[in-house]
Amino acid sequence: CVATNNQINPTIIVDGAGGAFIAWQDYRRGSEYDIYMQHLNANGAVVTGGRWISDGLGICTATNSQFYPTLAADGAGGAFVAWQDFRTGTDNHIFAQRVSGGGDVPTDWPADGTPVCQAAYSQYYPVVVGDGSGGAFIAWQDYRTGTTNHIFAQHLTAQNVGLVSDGVPVSLASNGQFSPQIAYDGQNGAFVTWYDSRSGSTNDVYVQHLNDQGRLDPGWDANGLPVCLATNTQQFPVVATSSPGTATLTWQDLRSGGPTTAAIFAAQAVVTPTTAVEEGDRVGAVLSAPRPNPSRATAHVRLTLPHSAFVRAEVLDLSGRRVATLASETFSAGTHSLSWDGSTAGGGRAAPGVYLVRVKWAGFERTQRIVRLR
């Protein structure tokens, strides 16, 4: 695009056929910004046979300005574009559009985009990713409370049906959450990460999981799981899916001091809580090995938590059947002892053999083996 006046804030994705979709913020009207797109083929030429034209196609030219476009493939040769929209003239909101490979807008998507969130006050900085089924997940920074920023998300189907009006809260923790990033989880859901001021003094990195219905994963904390709680500030995380159900995150880290000692810290793999969450930067939670082990009497494991959390601790046999429940309650921060004397949930005694002590808390899961003797 070499149209008159300014074109800024470009974003790009591949089209799956050797070419690319590009979107940007465009000032060619000379009074306000609009959202434009272009589709280039593998030779760098404008794709022919559709609506694409030299200098790009206007995707949203609504009144007032639109800012910060972001793109995601729709899985059908087209793309989703989401942006921050000031068409009301009072607050910024989030809008999105679906565009085919030929530049057409599906009939169930309105011209100038569909409203993703028009809650009170303003919403900023959307990010978007396809859902693997022709729809999209969109997350953003949200000021609807009028006091601080939080993270919200919306799931749009291929037919432009939103799951929840104005989105679902990804995190409503105190103080504020900022700069969301999103990745498809490979299982029709999505991971959302951000940096978080809930500690009140520094920023930390958190992550949340949305399931295939666009809802918060019920196994995760409602305000997200901590990725890194190291000293000083961690900020501007980015996330990618490295295998189905597993995200890899990396972030800018100031734990060594100040801005002059900023570093990029090790990526962290996050597995959906049906398996486990593995910390790239340990958050201080530890499940000790059982002692004594093997055991004829009572065996003990110690669970150390950095924060209060609801804990579910069970003894399972090797086929995964529950033998006994050791805890199902909220534990405070600190170290707690979990004990098993060999009793079963039915009041009997467990047969000699190998068992698993499985403990879940705040989306985390740890397992230890224990051997019962006669």
Short mmCIF file of C-alpha atoms in Angstrom, two decimals:
data_model
loop_
_atom_site.label_atom_id
_atom_site.label_comp_id
_atom_site.label_asym_id
_atom_site.label_seq_id
_atom_site.Cartn_x
_atom_site.Cartn_y
_atom_site.Cartn_z
CA CYS A 1 0.00 0.00 0.00
CA VAL A 2 1.34 3.39 -1.05
CA ALA A 3 -1.94 5.32 -0.66
CA THR A 4 -1.91 8.96 0.38
CA ASN A 5 -1.22 9.98 4.00
CA ASN A 6 -0.07 7.44 6.60
CA GLN A 7 -0.35 3.67 6.86
CA ILE A 8 0.93 2.31 10.20
CA ASN A 9 0.85 -0.66 12.58
CA PRO A 10 0.98 -3.49 10.01
CA THR A 11 0.41 -7.11 10.96
CA ILE A 12 0.86 -10.23 8.81
CA ILE A 13 -0.05 -13.94 8.67
CA VAL A 14 0.60 -16.61 6.05
CA ASP A 15 -2.34 -17.70 3.90
CA GLY A 16 -1.47 -21.40 3.71
CA ALA A 17 -0.73 -21.20 -0.02
CA GLY A 18 2.65 -19.48 -0.04
CA GLY A 19 1.24 -15.98 0.22
CA ALA A 20 0.18 -13.68 3.04
CA PHE A 21 -2.57 -11.50 4.44
CA ILE A 22 -1.48 -8.07 5.68
CA ALA A 23 -3.64 -5.62 7.67
CA TRP A 24 -2.86 -2.11 8.83
CA GLN A 25 -4.19 1.14 10.26
CA ASP A 26 -4.81 3.59 7.37
CA TYR A 27 -5.13 7.41 7.36
CA ARG A 28 -5.81 7.86 3.63
CA ARG A 29 -9.04 9.75 4.34
CA GLY A 30 -6.98 12.40 6.14
CA SER A 31 -9.34 12.75 9.10
CA GLU A 32 -9.46 9.39 10.88
CA TYR A 33 -7.91 5.94 10.76
CA ASP A 34 -9.53 2.90 9.12
CA ILE A 35 -8.60 -0.77 8.83
CA TYR A 36 -7.34 -2.00 5.45
CA MET A 37 -6.10 -5.40 4.24
CA GLN A 38 -4.18 -6.84 1.34
CA HIS A 39 -3.69 -10.40 0.09
CA LEU A 40 -0.42 -11.20 -1.68
CA ASN A 41 0.39 -14.44 -3.49
CA ALA A 42 3.65 -16.40 -3.34
CA ASN A 43 5.20 -14.05 -5.90
CA GLY A 44 4.41 -10.94 -3.88
CA ALA A 45 1.67 -9.80 -6.27
CA VAL A 46 -1.89 -8.87 -5.28
CA VAL A 47 -4.10 -11.94 -5.46
CA THR A 48 -6.34 -11.78 -8.54
CA GLY A 49 -9.79 -13.18 -9.17
CA GLY A 50 -11.35 -11.61 -6.09
CA ARG A 51 -12.00 -8.21 -4.59
CA TRP A 52 -8.39 -7.35 -3.73
CA ILE A 53 -7.15 -4.14 -5.32
CA SER A 54 -4.01 -2.03 -5.41
CA ASP A 55 -3.33 -0.27 -2.08
CA GLY A 56 -5.62 -2.65 -0.19
CA LEU A 57 -9.26 -3.30 0.61
CA GLY A 58 -11.13 -1.29 3.24
CA ILE A 59 -12.27 -3.75 5.92
CA CYS A 60 -13.64 -1.15 8.31
CA THR A 61 -14.23 2.47 7.32
CA ALA A 62 -16.76 3.24 10.04
CA THR A 63 -17.01 6.71 11.52
CA ASN A 64 -14.20 7.95 13.77
CA SER A 65 -11.03 5.87 14.03
CA GLN A 66 -10.06 2.21 14.22
CA PHE A 67 -6.67 1.11 15.57
CA TYR A 68 -4.24 -1.80 16.12
CA PRO A 69 -5.44 -4.55 13.77
CA THR A 70 -4.47 -8.15 14.49
CA LEU A 71 -4.86 -11.18 12.21
CA ALA A 72 -5.47 -14.93 12.42
CA ALA A 73 -6.11 -17.60 9.79
CA ASP A 74 -9.68 -18.91 9.67
CA GLY A 75 -8.67 -22.42 8.56
CA ALA A 76 -10.53 -22.08 5.26
CA GLY A 77 -8.12 -19.95 3.24
CA GLY A 78 -9.31 -16.66 4.72
CA ALA A 79 -8.59 -14.61 7.80
CA PHE A 80 -10.03 -13.01 10.89
CA VAL A 81 -9.06 -9.43 11.67
CA ALA A 82 -9.79 -7.79 15.03
CA TRP A 83 -9.18 -4.19 16.07
CA GLN A 84 -9.75 -1.45 18.63
CA ASP A 85 -12.66 0.75 17.49
CA PHE A 86 -13.60 4.34 18.42
CA ARG A 87 -16.75 4.57 16.27
CA THR A 88 -18.89 5.66 19.26
CA GLY A 89 -16.72 8.75 19.70
CA THR A 90 -16.54 8.26 23.48
CA ASP A 91 -14.87 4.88 24.23
CA ASN A 92 -12.79 2.26 22.45
CA HIS A 93 -14.38 -1.15 21.88
CA ILE A 94 -13.38 -4.37 20.14
CA PHE A 95 -14.65 -5.31 16.68
CA ALA A 96 -13.76 -8.14 14.30
CA GLN A 97 -14.34 -9.24 10.72
CA ARG A 98 -13.96 -12.43 8.72
CA VAL A 99 -12.57 -12.11 5.20
CA SER A 100 -12.31 -14.87 2.59
CA GLY A 101 -9.24 -15.53 0.49
CA GLY A 102 -10.92 -13.58 -2.29
CA GLY A 103 -11.69 -10.59 -0.07
CA ASP A 104 -15.38 -11.30 0.45
CA VAL A 105 -17.12 -10.87 3.79
CA PRO A 106 -19.47 -13.79 4.64
CA THR A 107 -23.15 -12.83 4.60
CA ASP A 108 -23.56 -13.45 8.34
CA TRP A 109 -20.79 -10.95 9.14
CA PRO A 110 -21.85 -7.25 8.92
CA ALA A 111 -19.99 -4.65 6.91
CA ASP A 112 -17.46 -2.72 9.03
CA GLY A 113 -17.19 -5.64 11.44
CA THR A 114 -19.07 -7.36 14.21
CA PRO A 115 -18.97 -6.06 17.80
CA VAL A 116 -16.92 -8.38 19.99
CA CYS A 117 -17.19 -6.24 23.12
CA GLN A 118 -18.99 -2.94 23.74
CA ALA A 119 -18.89 -2.98 27.54
CA ALA A 120 -18.64 0.21 29.60
CA TYR A 121 -15.57 2.40 29.31
CA SER A 122 -12.85 1.20 26.93
CA GLN A 123 -11.30 -2.02 25.66
CA TYR A 124 -7.82 -2.10 24.13
CA TYR A 125 -5.20 -4.12 22.23
CA PRO A 126 -7.07 -7.16 20.89
CA VAL A 127 -5.32 -10.39 19.92
CA VAL A 128 -6.97 -13.12 17.84
CA VAL A 129 -6.39 -16.77 16.95
CA GLY A 130 -8.39 -19.37 15.02
CA ASP A 131 -10.25 -22.05 17.00
CA GLY A 132 -9.58 -24.97 14.64
CA SER A 133 -13.26 -25.11 13.63
CA GLY A 134 -13.65 -22.00 11.48
CA GLY A 135 -14.19 -19.65 14.42
CA ALA A 136 -11.88 -17.48 16.48
CA PHE A 137 -10.85 -16.62 20.02
CA ILE A 138 -10.24 -12.93 20.73
CA ALA A 139 -8.70 -11.55 23.94
CA TRP A 140 -8.15 -7.95 25.02
CA GLN A 141 -7.26 -5.56 27.84
CA ASP A 142 -10.49 -4.27 29.40
CA TYR A 143 -11.22 -1.17 31.51
CA ARG A 144 -14.96 -1.79 31.99
CA THR A 145 -14.74 -1.44 35.79
CA GLY A 146 -13.56 2.14 35.41
CA THR A 147 -10.84 1.59 38.00
CA THR A 148 -8.30 -0.88 36.59
CA ASN A 149 -7.53 -3.08 33.58
CA HIS A 150 -8.44 -6.75 33.37
CA ILE A 151 -8.30 -9.39 30.64
CA PHE A 152 -11.43 -10.58 28.81
CA ALA A 153 -11.98 -12.93 25.87
CA GLN A 154 -14.67 -13.87 23.39
CA HIS A 155 -15.27 -16.92 21.21
CA LEU A 156 -16.84 -16.27 17.81
CA THR A 157 -18.08 -19.14 15.66
CA ALA A 158 -17.58 -19.26 11.91
CA GLN A 159 -21.17 -17.99 11.63
CA ASN A 160 -20.47 -14.91 13.77
CA VAL A 161 -22.14 -16.18 16.93
CA GLY A 162 -20.53 -14.89 20.12
CA LEU A 163 -20.57 -17.13 23.17
CA VAL A 164 -21.14 -14.46 25.82
CA SER A 165 -22.19 -10.85 25.33
CA ASP A 166 -19.09 -8.66 25.83
CA GLY A 167 -16.89 -11.68 26.58
CA VAL A 168 -15.84 -13.81 29.54
CA PRO A 169 -13.38 -12.62 32.22
CA VAL A 170 -9.98 -14.27 31.81
CA SER A 171 -8.70 -12.58 34.98
CA LEU A 172 -10.32 -10.12 37.38
CA ALA A 173 -7.49 -10.13 39.92
CA SER A 174 -6.72 -6.96 41.87
CA ASN A 175 -4.53 -4.08 40.67
CA GLY A 176 -4.47 -4.85 36.96
CA GLN A 177 -3.63 -7.16 34.07
CA PHE A 178 -2.00 -6.01 30.85
CA SER A 179 -0.77 -6.87 27.36
CA PRO A 180 -2.63 -10.14 26.58
CA GLN A 181 -1.28 -12.63 24.05
CA ILE A 182 -3.10 -15.71 22.74
CA ALA A 183 -2.36 -19.07 21.09
CA TYR A 184 -4.54 -21.90 19.80
CA ASP A 185 -4.10 -24.97 22.05
CA GLY A 186 -4.38 -27.60 19.31
CA GLN A 187 -7.54 -28.95 20.95
CA ASN A 188 -10.15 -26.34 19.88
CA GLY A 189 -9.32 -24.12 22.86
CA ALA A 190 -6.82 -21.36 23.53
CA PHE A 191 -4.14 -20.20 25.97
CA VAL A 192 -4.08 -16.54 27.04
CA THR A 193 -1.09 -15.00 28.83
CA TRP A 194 -0.46 -11.51 30.24
CA TYR A 195 1.58 -9.65 32.83
CA ASP A 196 -0.12 -9.04 36.14
CA SER A 197 0.14 -6.53 39.01
CA ARG A 198 -1.92 -8.42 41.60
CA SER A 199 1.07 -8.61 43.95
CA GLY A 200 0.81 -4.83 44.30
CA SER A 201 4.49 -4.09 43.90
CA THR A 202 5.81 -5.87 40.78
CA ASN A 203 4.49 -7.52 37.63
CA ASP A 204 4.35 -11.28 37.18
CA VAL A 205 3.40 -13.56 34.30
CA TYR A 206 0.12 -15.50 34.34
CA VAL A 207 -1.70 -17.80 31.93
CA GLN A 208 -5.31 -18.91 31.48
CA HIS A 209 -6.90 -21.69 29.42
CA LEU A 210 -10.15 -21.41 27.45
CA ASN A 211 -11.87 -24.67 26.52
CA ASP A 212 -13.53 -25.56 23.22
CA GLN A 213 -16.69 -23.79 24.35
CA GLY A 214 -14.84 -20.53 24.93
CA ARG A 215 -15.29 -20.88 28.68
CA LEU A 216 -12.61 -20.86 31.37
CA ASP A 217 -11.21 -24.33 31.87
CA PRO A 218 -12.91 -25.56 35.10
CA GLY A 219 -9.63 -27.09 36.27
CA TRP A 220 -7.89 -23.69 36.28
CA ASP A 221 -8.05 -20.85 38.77
CA ALA A 222 -10.62 -18.22 37.75
CA ASN A 223 -7.92 -15.53 37.66
CA GLY A 224 -5.26 -17.58 35.89
CA LEU A 225 -2.24 -19.63 36.91
CA PRO A 226 1.13 -18.11 37.82
CA VAL A 227 3.85 -18.75 35.27
CA CYS A 228 6.59 -16.75 36.97
CA LEU A 229 6.51 -15.07 40.40
CA ALA A 230 10.23 -14.28 40.63
CA THR A 231 11.46 -11.12 42.33
CA ASN A 232 11.15 -7.76 40.59
CA THR A 233 9.14 -7.51 37.37
CA GLN A 234 8.31 -9.94 34.58
CA GLN A 235 6.42 -8.50 31.62
CA PHE A 236 5.40 -8.73 27.95
CA PRO A 237 4.98 -12.52 27.72
CA VAL A 238 4.37 -14.23 24.40
CA VAL A 239 2.92 -17.70 23.90
CA ALA A 240 2.94 -20.41 21.23
CA THR A 241 1.56 -23.94 21.17
CA SER A 242 4.35 -26.48 20.96
CA SER A 243 2.12 -29.60 20.93
CA PRO A 244 -1.61 -30.19 21.43
CA GLY A 245 -2.54 -29.05 24.93
CA THR A 246 0.88 -27.59 25.63
CA ALA A 247 1.90 -23.94 25.44
CA THR A 248 5.40 -22.51 25.51
CA LEU A 249 5.83 -19.05 27.00
CA THR A 250 8.71 -16.61 27.21
CA TRP A 251 8.92 -13.16 28.74
CA GLN A 252 11.08 -10.15 29.56
CA ASP A 253 12.45 -10.56 33.07
CA LEU A 254 13.96 -7.96 35.44
CA ARG A 255 14.64 -10.25 38.40
CA SER A 256 18.34 -9.34 38.31
CA GLY A 257 17.71 -5.67 38.96
CA GLY A 258 16.34 -2.95 36.69
CA PRO A 259 15.87 -2.08 33.03
CA THR A 260 19.60 -2.20 32.36
CA THR A 261 19.66 -5.88 33.37
CA ALA A 262 16.55 -7.08 31.54
CA ALA A 263 16.81 -10.61 30.20
CA ILE A 264 14.68 -13.11 28.32
CA PHE A 265 13.92 -16.02 30.59
CA ALA A 266 13.46 -19.68 29.81
CA ALA A 267 10.26 -20.70 28.12
CA GLN A 268 7.73 -22.57 30.19
CA ALA A 269 5.60 -25.51 29.09
CA VAL A 270 2.05 -25.42 30.36
CA VAL A 271 -0.04 -28.53 29.98
CA THR A 272 -3.80 -28.52 30.40
CA PRO A 273 -4.64 -29.65 33.94
CA THR A 274 -5.84 -33.09 32.87
CA THR A 275 -2.13 -33.86 33.04
CA ALA A 276 0.02 -31.26 34.76
CA VAL A 277 1.48 -27.79 34.82
CA GLU A 278 5.27 -27.65 34.70
CA GLU A 279 6.90 -24.40 35.84
CA GLY A 280 9.78 -22.96 33.80
CA ASP A 281 10.33 -20.70 36.82
CA ARG A 282 9.35 -22.55 40.00
CA VAL A 283 6.56 -20.92 41.93
CA GLY A 284 7.47 -22.58 45.24
CA ALA A 285 4.92 -25.44 45.19
CA VAL A 286 6.44 -28.81 46.16
CA LEU A 287 5.00 -32.28 46.77
CA SER A 288 7.52 -34.41 48.66
CA ALA A 289 8.10 -38.13 48.22
CA PRO A 290 6.12 -40.36 50.64
CA ARG A 291 7.88 -41.39 53.86
CA PRO A 292 8.29 -44.14 54.81
CA ASN A 293 8.09 -45.82 51.43
CA PRO A 294 7.50 -48.79 51.26
CA SER A 295 5.19 -48.65 54.28
CA ARG A 296 3.25 -51.01 56.52
CA ALA A 297 1.86 -48.22 58.70
CA THR A 298 1.04 -44.56 57.98
CA ALA A 299 2.92 -42.81 55.19
CA HIS A 300 3.16 -39.04 54.89
CA VAL A 301 3.72 -36.60 52.01
CA ARG A 302 4.26 -32.88 52.46
CA LEU A 303 2.68 -30.28 50.20
CA THR A 304 4.15 -26.77 50.21
CA LEU A 305 2.04 -24.01 48.63
CA PRO A 306 3.11 -20.44 47.82
CA HIS A 307 -0.54 -19.28 47.96
CA SER A 308 -3.76 -20.50 49.51
CA ALA A 309 -5.58 -22.91 47.19
CA PHE A 310 -8.28 -25.55 47.11
CA VAL A 311 -6.53 -28.93 47.34
CA ARG A 312 -7.82 -32.32 46.24
CA ALA A 313 -5.57 -35.22 47.31
CA GLU A 314 -6.41 -38.85 46.52
CA VAL A 315 -4.86 -42.30 46.55
CA LEU A 316 -5.40 -44.17 43.27
CA ASP A 317 -4.65 -47.70 42.18
CA LEU A 318 -2.63 -48.21 39.01
CA SER A 319 -5.80 -48.40 36.92
CA GLY A 320 -6.75 -44.89 38.10
CA ARG A 321 -9.57 -45.91 40.47
CA ARG A 322 -9.86 -43.85 43.64
CA VAL A 323 -8.89 -45.81 46.76
CA ALA A 324 -9.00 -43.06 49.38
CA THR A 325 -9.39 -39.28 49.70
CA LEU A 326 -6.72 -37.53 51.76
CA ALA A 327 -7.93 -33.93 51.41
CA SER A 328 -10.67 -31.90 49.73
CA GLU A 329 -10.44 -28.42 51.20
CA THR A 330 -8.74 -25.04 50.99
CA PHE A 331 -5.17 -24.98 52.32
CA SER A 332 -3.36 -21.82 53.37
CA ALA A 333 0.08 -20.91 52.05
CA GLY A 334 2.79 -23.00 53.70
CA THR A 335 3.57 -26.67 54.29
CA HIS A 336 0.87 -29.26 54.98
CA SER A 337 1.10 -32.97 55.79
CA LEU A 338 -1.05 -35.52 53.97
CA SER A 339 -1.25 -38.95 55.57
CA TRP A 340 -2.45 -42.38 54.44
CA ASP A 341 -2.68 -45.32 56.82
CA GLY A 342 -3.78 -47.82 54.18
CA SER A 343 -7.51 -47.37 54.76
CA THR A 344 -9.85 -47.36 51.77
CA ALA A 345 -12.84 -45.09 51.13
CA GLY A 346 -15.12 -48.02 52.01
CA GLY A 347 -13.52 -48.48 55.41
CA GLY A 348 -11.41 -51.54 54.52
CA ARG A 349 -7.68 -52.00 54.09
CA ALA A 350 -5.83 -51.59 50.82
CA ALA A 351 -4.19 -54.72 49.47
CA PRO A 352 -0.41 -54.78 49.26
CA GLY A 353 0.86 -53.21 46.06
CA VAL A 354 1.79 -49.99 44.27
CA TYR A 355 -0.48 -46.93 44.55
CA LEU A 356 -0.41 -43.32 43.39
CA VAL A 357 -0.83 -40.29 45.63
CA ARG A 358 -2.27 -37.60 43.34
CA VAL A 359 -2.59 -33.99 44.52
CA LYS A 360 -4.30 -31.19 42.54
CA TRP A 361 -4.35 -27.49 43.40
CA ALA A 362 -5.09 -24.34 41.36
CA GLY A 363 -4.72 -26.19 38.07
CA PHE A 364 -1.47 -27.89 39.12
CA GLU A 365 -1.16 -31.64 39.53
CA ARG A 366 1.57 -33.79 41.10
CA THR A 367 1.77 -37.55 41.63
CA GLN A 368 3.97 -39.70 43.83
CA ARG A 369 4.18 -43.51 43.98
CA ILE A 370 3.78 -45.36 47.23
CA VAL A 371 4.19 -49.08 48.01
CA ARG A 372 2.03 -50.77 50.64
CA LEU A 373 3.45 -53.84 52.35
CA ARG A 374 1.55 -56.53 54.27
#
